[in-house]
CSV table of C-alpha atoms in Angstrom, one decimal:
chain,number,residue,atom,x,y,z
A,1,UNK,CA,7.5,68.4,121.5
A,2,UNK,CA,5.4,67.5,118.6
A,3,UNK,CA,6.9,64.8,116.3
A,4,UNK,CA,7.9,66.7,112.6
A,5,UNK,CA,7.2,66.1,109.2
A,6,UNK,CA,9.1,66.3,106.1
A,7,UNK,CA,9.1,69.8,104.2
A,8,UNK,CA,8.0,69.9,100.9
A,9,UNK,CA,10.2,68.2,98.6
A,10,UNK,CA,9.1,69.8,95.2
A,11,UNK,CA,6.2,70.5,93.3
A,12,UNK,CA,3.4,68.7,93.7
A,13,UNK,CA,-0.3,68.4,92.5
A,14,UNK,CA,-3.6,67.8,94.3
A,15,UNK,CA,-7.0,68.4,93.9
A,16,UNK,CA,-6.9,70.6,96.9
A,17,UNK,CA,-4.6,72.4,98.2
A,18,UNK,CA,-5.0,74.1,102.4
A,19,UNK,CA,-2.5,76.5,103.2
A,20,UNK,CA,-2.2,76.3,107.0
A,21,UNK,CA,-2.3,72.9,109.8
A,22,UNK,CA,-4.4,74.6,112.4
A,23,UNK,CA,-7.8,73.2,113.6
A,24,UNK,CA,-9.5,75.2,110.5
A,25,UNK,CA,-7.2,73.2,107.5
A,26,UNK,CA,-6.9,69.6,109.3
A,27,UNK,CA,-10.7,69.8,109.9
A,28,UNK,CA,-11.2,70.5,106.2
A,29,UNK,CA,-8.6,68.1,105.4
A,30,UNK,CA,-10.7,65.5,107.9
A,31,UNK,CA,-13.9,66.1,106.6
A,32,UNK,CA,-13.2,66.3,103.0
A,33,UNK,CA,-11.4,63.1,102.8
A,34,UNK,CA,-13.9,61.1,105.0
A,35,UNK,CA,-16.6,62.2,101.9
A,36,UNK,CA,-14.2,61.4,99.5
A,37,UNK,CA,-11.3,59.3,100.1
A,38,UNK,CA,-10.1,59.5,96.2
A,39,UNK,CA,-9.5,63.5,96.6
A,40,UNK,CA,-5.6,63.9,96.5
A,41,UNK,CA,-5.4,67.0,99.7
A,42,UNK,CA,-2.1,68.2,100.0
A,43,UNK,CA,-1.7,70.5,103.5
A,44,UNK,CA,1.4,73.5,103.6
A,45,UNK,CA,2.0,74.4,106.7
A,46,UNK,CA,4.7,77.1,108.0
A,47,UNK,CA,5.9,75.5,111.4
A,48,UNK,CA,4.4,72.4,112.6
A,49,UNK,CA,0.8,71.1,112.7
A,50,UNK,CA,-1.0,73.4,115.3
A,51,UNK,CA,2.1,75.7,115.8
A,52,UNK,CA,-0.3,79.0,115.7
A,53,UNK,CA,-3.7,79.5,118.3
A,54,UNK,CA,-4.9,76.0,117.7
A,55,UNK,CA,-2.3,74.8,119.8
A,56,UNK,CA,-2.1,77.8,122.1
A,57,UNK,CA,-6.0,78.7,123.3
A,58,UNK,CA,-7.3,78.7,126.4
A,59,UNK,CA,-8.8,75.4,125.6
A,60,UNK,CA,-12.4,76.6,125.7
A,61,UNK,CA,-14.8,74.5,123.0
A,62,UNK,CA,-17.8,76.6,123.2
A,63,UNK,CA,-20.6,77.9,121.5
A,64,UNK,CA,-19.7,81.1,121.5
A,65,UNK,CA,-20.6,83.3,118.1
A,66,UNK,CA,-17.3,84.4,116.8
A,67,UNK,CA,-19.2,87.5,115.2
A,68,UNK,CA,-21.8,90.2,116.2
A,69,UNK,CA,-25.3,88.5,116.0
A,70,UNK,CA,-27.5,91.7,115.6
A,71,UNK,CA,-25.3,92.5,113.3
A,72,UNK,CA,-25.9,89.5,111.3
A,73,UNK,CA,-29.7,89.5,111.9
A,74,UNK,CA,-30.0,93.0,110.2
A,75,UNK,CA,-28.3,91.6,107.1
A,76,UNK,CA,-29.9,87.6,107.2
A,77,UNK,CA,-32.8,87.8,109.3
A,78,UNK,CA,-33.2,86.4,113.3
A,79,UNK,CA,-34.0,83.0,112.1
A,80,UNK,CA,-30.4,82.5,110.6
A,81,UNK,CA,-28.3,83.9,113.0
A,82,UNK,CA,-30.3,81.5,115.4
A,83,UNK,CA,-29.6,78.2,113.4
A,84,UNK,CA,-25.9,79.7,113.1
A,85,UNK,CA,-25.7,79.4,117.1
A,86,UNK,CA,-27.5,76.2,117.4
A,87,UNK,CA,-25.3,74.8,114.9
A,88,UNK,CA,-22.3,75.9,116.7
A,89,UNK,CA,-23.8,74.5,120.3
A,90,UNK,CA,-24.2,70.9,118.0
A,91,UNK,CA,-20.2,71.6,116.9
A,92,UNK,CA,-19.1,71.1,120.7
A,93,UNK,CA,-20.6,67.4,121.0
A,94,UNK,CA,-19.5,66.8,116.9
A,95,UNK,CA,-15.6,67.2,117.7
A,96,UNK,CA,-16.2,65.4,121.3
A,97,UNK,CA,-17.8,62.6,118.8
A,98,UNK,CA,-14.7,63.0,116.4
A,99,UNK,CA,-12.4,62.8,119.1
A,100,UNK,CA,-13.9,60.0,120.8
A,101,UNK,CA,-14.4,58.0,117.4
A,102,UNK,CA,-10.4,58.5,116.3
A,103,UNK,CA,-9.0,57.7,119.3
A,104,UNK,CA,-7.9,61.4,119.9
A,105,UNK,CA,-7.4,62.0,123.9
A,106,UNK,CA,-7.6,65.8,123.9
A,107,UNK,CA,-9.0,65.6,128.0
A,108,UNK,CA,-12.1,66.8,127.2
A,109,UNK,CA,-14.5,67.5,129.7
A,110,UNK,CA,-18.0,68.8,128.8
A,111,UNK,CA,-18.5,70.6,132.2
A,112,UNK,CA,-19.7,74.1,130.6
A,113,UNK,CA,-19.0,77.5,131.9
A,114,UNK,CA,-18.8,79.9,134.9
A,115,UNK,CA,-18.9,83.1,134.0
A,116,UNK,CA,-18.5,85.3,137.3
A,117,UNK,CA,-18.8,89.0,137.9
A,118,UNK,CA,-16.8,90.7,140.7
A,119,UNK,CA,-18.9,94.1,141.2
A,120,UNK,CA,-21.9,95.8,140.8
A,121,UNK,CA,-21.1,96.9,136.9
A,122,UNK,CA,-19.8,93.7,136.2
A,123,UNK,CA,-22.9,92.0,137.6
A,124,UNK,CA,-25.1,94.1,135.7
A,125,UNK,CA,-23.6,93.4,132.4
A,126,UNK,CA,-23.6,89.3,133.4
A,127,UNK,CA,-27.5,90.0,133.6
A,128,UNK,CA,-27.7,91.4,130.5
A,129,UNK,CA,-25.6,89.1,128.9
A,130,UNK,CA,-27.6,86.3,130.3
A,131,UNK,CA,-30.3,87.4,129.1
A,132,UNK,CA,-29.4,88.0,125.9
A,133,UNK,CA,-28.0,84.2,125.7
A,134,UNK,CA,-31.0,83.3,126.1
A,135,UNK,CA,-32.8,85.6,123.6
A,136,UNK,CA,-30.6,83.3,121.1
A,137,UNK,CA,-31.9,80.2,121.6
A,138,UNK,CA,-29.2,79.2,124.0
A,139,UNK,CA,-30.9,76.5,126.6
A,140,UNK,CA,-29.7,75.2,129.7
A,141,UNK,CA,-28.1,78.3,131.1
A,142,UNK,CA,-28.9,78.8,135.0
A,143,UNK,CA,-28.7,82.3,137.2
A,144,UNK,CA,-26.3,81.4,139.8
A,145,UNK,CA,-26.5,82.7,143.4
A,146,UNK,CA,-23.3,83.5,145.2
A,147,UNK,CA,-23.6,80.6,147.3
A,148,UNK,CA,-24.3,78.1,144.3
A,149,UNK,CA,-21.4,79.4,142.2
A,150,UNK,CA,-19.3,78.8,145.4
A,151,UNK,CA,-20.6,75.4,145.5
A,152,UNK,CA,-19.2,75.3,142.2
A,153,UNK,CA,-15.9,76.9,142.3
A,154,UNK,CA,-14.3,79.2,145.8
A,155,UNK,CA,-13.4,82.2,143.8
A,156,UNK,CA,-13.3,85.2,145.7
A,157,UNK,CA,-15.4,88.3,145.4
A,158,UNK,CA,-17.8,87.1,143.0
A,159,UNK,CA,-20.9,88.9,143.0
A,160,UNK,CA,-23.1,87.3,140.6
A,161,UNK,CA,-22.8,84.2,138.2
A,162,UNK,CA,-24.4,82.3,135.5
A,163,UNK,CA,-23.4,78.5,134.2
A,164,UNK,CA,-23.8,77.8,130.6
A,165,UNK,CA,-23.6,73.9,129.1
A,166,UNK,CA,-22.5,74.8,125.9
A,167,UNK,CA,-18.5,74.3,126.5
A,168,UNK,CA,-16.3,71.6,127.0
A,169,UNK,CA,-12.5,71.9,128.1
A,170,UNK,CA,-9.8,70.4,126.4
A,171,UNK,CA,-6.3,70.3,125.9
A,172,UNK,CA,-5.6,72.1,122.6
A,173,UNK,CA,-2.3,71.3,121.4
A,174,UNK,CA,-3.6,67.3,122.1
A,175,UNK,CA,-6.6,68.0,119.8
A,176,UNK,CA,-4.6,69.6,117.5
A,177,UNK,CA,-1.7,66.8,117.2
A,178,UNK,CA,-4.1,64.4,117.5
A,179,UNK,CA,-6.2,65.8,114.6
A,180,UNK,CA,-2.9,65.9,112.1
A,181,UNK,CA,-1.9,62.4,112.9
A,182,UNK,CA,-5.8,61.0,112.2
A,183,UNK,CA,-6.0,63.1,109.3
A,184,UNK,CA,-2.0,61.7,108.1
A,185,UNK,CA,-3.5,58.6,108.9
A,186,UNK,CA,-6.3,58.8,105.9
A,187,UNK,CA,-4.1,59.6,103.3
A,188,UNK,CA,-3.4,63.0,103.2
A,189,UNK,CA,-0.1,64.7,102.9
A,190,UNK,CA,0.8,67.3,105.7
A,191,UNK,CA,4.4,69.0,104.6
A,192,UNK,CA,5.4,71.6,107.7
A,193,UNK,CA,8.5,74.0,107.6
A,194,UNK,CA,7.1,75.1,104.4
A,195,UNK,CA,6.1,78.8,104.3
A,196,UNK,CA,3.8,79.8,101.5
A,197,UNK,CA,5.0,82.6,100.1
A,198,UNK,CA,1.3,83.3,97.7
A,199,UNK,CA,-1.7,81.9,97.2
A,200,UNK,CA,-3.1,82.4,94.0
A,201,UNK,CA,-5.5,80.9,91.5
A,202,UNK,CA,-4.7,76.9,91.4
A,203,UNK,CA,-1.2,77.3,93.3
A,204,UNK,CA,0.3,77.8,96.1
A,205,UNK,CA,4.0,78.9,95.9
A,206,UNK,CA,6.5,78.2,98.4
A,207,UNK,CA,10.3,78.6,98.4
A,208,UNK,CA,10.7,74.4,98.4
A,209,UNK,CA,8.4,74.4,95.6
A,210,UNK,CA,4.8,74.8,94.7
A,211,UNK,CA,1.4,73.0,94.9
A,212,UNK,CA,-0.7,73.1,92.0
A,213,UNK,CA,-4.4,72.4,92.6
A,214,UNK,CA,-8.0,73.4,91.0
A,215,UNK,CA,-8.8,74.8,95.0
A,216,UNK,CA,-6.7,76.4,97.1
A,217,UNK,CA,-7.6,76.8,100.6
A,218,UNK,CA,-6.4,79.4,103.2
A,219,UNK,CA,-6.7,78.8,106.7
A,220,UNK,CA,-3.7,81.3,108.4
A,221,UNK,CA,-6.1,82.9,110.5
A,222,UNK,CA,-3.5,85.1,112.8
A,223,UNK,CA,-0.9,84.8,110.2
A,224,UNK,CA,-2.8,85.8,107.3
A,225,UNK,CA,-0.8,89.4,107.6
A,226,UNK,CA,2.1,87.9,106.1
A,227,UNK,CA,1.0,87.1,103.1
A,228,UNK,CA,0.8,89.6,99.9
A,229,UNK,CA,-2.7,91.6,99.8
A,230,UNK,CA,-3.5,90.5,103.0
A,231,UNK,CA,-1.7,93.1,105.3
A,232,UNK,CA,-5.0,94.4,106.7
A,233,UNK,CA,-7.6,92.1,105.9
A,234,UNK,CA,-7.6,90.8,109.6
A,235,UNK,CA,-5.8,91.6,113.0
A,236,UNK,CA,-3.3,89.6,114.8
A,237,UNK,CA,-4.3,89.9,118.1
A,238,UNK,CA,-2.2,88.4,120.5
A,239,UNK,CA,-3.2,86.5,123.5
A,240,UNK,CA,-1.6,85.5,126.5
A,241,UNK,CA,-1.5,82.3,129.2
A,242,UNK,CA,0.2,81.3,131.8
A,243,UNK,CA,0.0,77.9,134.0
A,244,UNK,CA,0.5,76.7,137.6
A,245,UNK,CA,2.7,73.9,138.4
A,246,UNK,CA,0.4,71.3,139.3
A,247,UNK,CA,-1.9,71.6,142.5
A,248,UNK,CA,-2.2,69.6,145.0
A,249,UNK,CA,-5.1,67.6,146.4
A,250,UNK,CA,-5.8,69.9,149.7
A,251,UNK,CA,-5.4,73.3,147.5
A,252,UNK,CA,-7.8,71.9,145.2
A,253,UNK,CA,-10.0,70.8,148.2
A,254,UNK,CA,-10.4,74.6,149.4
A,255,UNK,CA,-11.4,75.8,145.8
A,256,UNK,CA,-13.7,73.0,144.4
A,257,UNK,CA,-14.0,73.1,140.5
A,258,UNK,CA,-15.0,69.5,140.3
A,259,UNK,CA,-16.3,70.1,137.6
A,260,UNK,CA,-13.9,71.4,135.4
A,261,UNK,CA,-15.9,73.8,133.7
A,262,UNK,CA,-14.2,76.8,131.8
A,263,UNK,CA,-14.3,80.1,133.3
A,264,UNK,CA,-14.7,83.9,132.5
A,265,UNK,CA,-15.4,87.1,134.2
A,266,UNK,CA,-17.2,89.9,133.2
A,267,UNK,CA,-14.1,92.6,133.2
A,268,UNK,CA,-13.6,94.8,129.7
A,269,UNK,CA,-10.1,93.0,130.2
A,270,UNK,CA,-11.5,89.7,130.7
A,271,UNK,CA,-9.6,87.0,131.8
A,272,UNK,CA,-10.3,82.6,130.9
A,273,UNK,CA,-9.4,80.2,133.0
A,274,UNK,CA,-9.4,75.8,133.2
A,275,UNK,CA,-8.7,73.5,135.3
A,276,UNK,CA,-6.2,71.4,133.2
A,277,UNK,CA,-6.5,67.2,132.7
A,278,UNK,CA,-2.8,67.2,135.5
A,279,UNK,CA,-4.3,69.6,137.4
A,280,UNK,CA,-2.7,73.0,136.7
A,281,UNK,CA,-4.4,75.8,136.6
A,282,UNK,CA,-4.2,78.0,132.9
A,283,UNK,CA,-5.5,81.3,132.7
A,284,UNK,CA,-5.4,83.8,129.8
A,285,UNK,CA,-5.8,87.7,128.7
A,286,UNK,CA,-4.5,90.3,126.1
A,287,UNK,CA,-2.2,92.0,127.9
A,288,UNK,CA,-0.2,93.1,125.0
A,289,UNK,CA,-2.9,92.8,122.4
A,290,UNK,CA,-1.0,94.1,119.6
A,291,UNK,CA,2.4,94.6,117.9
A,292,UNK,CA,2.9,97.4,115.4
A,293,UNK,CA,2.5,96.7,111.8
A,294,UNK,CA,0.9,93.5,112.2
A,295,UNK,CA,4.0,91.9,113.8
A,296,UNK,CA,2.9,88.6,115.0
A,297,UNK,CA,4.9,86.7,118.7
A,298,UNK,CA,8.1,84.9,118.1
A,299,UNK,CA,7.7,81.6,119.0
A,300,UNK,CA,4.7,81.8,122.1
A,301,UNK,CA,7.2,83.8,123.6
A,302,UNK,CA,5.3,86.2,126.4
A,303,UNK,CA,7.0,89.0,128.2
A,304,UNK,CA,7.8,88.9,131.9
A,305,UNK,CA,5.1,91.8,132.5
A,306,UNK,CA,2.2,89.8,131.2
A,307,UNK,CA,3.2,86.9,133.4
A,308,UNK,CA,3.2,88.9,136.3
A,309,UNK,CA,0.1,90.5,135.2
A,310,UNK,CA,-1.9,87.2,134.3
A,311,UNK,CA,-0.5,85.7,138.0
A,312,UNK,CA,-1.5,88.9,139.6
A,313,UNK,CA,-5.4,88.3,138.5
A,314,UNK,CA,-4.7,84.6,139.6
A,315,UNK,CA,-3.9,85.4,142.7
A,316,UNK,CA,-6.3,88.0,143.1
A,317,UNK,CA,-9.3,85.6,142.1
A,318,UNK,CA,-7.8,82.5,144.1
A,319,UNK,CA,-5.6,83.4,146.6
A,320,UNK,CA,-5.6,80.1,147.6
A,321,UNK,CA,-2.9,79.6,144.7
A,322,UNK,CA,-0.4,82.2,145.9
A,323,UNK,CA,2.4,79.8,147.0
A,324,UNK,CA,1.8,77.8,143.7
A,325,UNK,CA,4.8,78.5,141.3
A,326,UNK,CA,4.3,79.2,137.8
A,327,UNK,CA,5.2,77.2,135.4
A,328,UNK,CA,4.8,78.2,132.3
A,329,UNK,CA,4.0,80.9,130.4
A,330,UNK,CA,3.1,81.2,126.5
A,331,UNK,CA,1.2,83.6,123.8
A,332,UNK,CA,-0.4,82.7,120.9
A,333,UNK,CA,-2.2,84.9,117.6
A,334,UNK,CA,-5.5,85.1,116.2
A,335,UNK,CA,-7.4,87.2,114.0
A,336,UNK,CA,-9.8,90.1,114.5
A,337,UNK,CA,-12.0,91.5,111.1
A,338,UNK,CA,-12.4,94.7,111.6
A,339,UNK,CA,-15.7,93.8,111.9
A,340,UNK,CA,-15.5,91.8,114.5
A,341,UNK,CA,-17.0,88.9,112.4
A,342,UNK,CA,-15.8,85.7,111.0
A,343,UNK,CA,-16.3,84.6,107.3
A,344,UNK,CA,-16.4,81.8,105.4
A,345,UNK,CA,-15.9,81.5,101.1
A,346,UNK,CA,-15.4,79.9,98.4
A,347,UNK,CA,-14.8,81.5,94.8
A,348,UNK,CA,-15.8,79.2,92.1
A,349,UNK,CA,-14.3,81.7,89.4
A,350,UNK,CA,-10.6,81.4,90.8
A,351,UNK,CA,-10.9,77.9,92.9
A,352,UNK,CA,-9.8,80.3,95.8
A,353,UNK,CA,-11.8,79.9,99.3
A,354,UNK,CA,-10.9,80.4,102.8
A,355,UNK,CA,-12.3,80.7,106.3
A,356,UNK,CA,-11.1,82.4,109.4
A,357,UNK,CA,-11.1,85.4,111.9
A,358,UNK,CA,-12.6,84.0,114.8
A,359,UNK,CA,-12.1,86.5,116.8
A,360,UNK,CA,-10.6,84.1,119.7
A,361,UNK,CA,-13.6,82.0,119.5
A,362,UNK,CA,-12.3,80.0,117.2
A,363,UNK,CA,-11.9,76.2,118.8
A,364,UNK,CA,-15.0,75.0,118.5
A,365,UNK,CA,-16.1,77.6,115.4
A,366,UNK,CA,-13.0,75.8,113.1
A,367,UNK,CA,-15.3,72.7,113.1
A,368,UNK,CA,-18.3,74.2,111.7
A,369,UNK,CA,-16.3,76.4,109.1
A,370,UNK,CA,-14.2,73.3,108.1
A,371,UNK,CA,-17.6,70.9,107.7
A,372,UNK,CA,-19.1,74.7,105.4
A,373,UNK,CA,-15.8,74.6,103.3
A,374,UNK,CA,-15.9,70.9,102.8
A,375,UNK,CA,-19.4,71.5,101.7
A,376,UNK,CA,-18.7,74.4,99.1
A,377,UNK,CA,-15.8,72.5,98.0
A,378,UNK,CA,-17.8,69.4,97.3
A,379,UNK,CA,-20.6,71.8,95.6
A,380,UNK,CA,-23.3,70.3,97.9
A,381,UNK,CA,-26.0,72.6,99.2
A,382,UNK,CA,-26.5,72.1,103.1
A,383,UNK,CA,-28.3,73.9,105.9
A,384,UNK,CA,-24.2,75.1,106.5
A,385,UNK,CA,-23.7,76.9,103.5
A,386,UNK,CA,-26.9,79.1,104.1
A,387,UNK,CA,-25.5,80.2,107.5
A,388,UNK,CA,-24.8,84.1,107.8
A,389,UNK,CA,-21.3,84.1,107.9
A,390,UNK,CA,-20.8,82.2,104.8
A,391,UNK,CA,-20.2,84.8,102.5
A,392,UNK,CA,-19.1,87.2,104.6
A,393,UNK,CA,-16.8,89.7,104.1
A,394,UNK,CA,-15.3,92.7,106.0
A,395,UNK,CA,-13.7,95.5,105.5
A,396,UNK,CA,-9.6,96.1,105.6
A,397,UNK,CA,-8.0,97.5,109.1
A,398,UNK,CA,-7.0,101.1,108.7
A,399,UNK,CA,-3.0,101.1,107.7
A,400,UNK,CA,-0.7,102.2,110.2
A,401,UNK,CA,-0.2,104.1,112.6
A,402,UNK,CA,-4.0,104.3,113.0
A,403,UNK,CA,-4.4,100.5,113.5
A,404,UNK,CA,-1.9,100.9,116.2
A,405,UNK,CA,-3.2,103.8,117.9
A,406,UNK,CA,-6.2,102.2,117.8
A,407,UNK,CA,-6.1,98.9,119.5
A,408,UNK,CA,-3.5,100.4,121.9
A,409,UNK,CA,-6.3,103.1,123.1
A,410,UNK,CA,-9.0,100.5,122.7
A,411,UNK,CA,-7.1,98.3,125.5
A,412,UNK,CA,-6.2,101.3,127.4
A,413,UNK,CA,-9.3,102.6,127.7
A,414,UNK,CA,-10.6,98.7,129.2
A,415,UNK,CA,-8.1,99.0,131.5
A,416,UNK,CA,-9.1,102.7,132.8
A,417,UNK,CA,-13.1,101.2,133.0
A,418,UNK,CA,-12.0,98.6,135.0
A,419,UNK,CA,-9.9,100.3,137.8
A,420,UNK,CA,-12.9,102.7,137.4
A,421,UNK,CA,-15.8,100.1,138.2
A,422,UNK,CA,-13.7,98.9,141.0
A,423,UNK,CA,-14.2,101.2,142.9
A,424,UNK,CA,-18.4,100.0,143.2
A,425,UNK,CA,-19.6,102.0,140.5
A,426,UNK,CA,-22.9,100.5,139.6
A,427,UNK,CA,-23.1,100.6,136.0
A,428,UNK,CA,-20.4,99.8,133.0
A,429,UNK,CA,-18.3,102.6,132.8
A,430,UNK,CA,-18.7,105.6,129.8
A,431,UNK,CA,-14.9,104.7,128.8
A,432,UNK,CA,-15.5,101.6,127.8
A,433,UNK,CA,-18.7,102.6,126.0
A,434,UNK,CA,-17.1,105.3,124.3
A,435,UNK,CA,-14.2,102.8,123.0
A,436,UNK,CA,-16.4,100.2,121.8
A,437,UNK,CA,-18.5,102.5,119.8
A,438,UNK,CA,-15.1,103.9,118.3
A,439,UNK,CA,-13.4,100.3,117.2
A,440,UNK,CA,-16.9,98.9,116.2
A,441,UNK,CA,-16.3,96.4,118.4
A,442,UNK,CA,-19.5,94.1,119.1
């Protein structure tokens, strides 16, 4: 268990106040106070530092975009969506430096990623994939044969693979703790078991008292529901893991994953996988994606039918692992614009600025966004504040039950593509086209 903090005792001022102890406010909190030590940061947090997805991902710090790029390029051009993914592929080695330089051991292990497809439709959407990658400036990647991902890792029924170096595993909830003790460390003050009830211009109000500051910073990313005006702004989507007991040397003789690179396959209900620092294997979906009215989990708790349903495509991937127990099992909540696309602002005007909806790329994304706001918040101009999601805003989910309805049919439908491209089908199937033209999603 994480060690607590105090609550707030009372009002307080600061120069600048971050509502929320995830990776996106302790890595502003971090990086503005490394420019400035003299800036009095105050940091509000609900549960405990790294209570919400920070401390409950799948552990993947990757490049990935946490938006739609040709989306992006229509509005900004190639040329920045382009320095927006380099910059992200740079964020992977910057928090490996961070970590490294503070004395943070969040087993981190820069051994890339495996992404695996496990029929024909699958495979054909890992080529295209690939070669879009690469259309963005991603280097490094490399076209795997069958044989040479086996080399790699003994999953079965993989029909074609690609390796990407731009991903490191970690342990999340390590980075995360780690993060709010170095950044307690330098001075500023993190108060958990403090809901904030409203952020508004120069406050933040909570029911032990509020913070008064010239900037007010919201990082709630999955959580941001609960706050006034915010019911639809982004989606909690909910996302699910489980982990093996640990493994022992002969199992992990018959699989490989040497390694430890993150994994992925190319199903519309995709699964991510590690091999953890003890040796366990974690693995993660959405298979309950979303709760009515925005309702967010209670306390990581997951229900019996996801377990089963995360150990049954285990199982089914490394049946090596069947007579390995499960140990645990946990759910976490981030956010999805309806857009699909992250953003990043600050309003001058009101001293209100905030950063978030990484669509469940957020580990290594945080970083960057936490180094823009630090920027903005410090009124320099950098190559960070022109990137394309700085700025950005999306539009509000429909209310319910359409948001509902939605998602539900959305997740449905992936599952319905899937049991239909099983069967050998050679191209992605029309439901899953269909329901990705109707969400918008990317």
């Amino acid at each position: 268990m994480p060690h607590t903090r105090s609550w707030l005792p009372g009002d307080r001022d600061a120069d600048v106040c971050i509502v929320g102890a995830g990776y996106t406010g302790l890595w502003t909190a971090y990086y503005l106070t490394r420019a400035d030590p003299s800036l009095r940061i105050t940091v509000l947090e609900a549960r405990f530092a790294g209570f919400g997805a920070s401390g409950r991902n799948g552990g993947w710090l990757s490049g990935l975009v946490p938006g739609d790029r040709h989306a992006m390029a229509r509005e900004h051009g190639r040329d920045s969506v382009l320095a927006w993914q380099r910059a992200l592929n740079e964020s992977v080695d910057e928090v490996t430096d961070v970590a490294a330089r503070e004395g943070i051991d969040a087993g981190i292990v820069k051994g890339g990623t495996l992404q695996i497809a496990r029929n024909p439709a699958q495979a054909k959407r890992l080529a295209a994939e690939l070669a879009e990658e690469r259309e963005w400036g991603n280097e490094g990647l490399q076209e795997l044969t069958t044989a040479e991902a086996a080399q790699r890792i003994r999953f079965d029924g993989v029909a074609a693979a690609y390796h990407t170096p731009h991903c490191a595993r970690i342990q999340p909830a390590s980075l995360a703790r780690g993060l709010a003790d170095v950044v307690e460390g330098l001075g500023v003050q993190i108060y958990e078991q403090t809901p904030v009830t409203e952020i508004a211009a120069g406050r933040a109000t909570t029911k032990r008292g509020t913070v008064r500051a010239p900037i007010v910073l919201r990082a709630t990313e999955g959580f941001t529901a609960g706050l006034p005006g915010l019911k639809r702004r982004w989606l909690p989507m909910n996302s699910s893991m489980i982990a093996t007991e640990p493994i022992g040397p002969d199992v992990w003789e018959s699989i490989g994953w040497d390694g430890r690179e993150t994994v992925g396959d190319m199903a519309h209900g995709f699964f991510y996988a590690q091999r953890t620092a003890d040796d366990r294997i974690a693995i993660g979906g959405r298979s309950v994606p979303y709760r009515y009215a925005s309702r967010t989990d209670v306390d990581g708790k997951v229900p019996e039918r996801t377990i089963r349903h995360l150990s049954a495509v285990l199982h089914d991937v490394l049946p090596q692992v069947r007579d390995v127990p499960i140990a645990h099992g946990w759910c976490g909540v981030l956010a999805v614009p309806r857009d699909w696309s992250a953003g990043i602002d600050l309003d001058r005007s009101t001293g209100l600025g905030w950063a978030g909806g990484y669509v469940g790329h957020g580990v290594t994304a945080t970083n960057l966004a936490a180094r823009t706001l630090a920027d903005l918040v410090l009124k320099e101009k950098t190559p960070r504040t022109d990137l394309p999601w700085v700025g950005h805003r999306s539009k509000t989910w429909e209310p319910e039950p359409l948001r509902w309805l939605g998602v539900r049919s959305l997740y449905v439908a992936y599952k319905l593509a899937d049991r239909h491209e099983s069967g050998g089908r050679a191209t992605t199937s029309p439901i899953a086209a269909v329901a990705d033209l109707i969400t918008g999603r990317p």
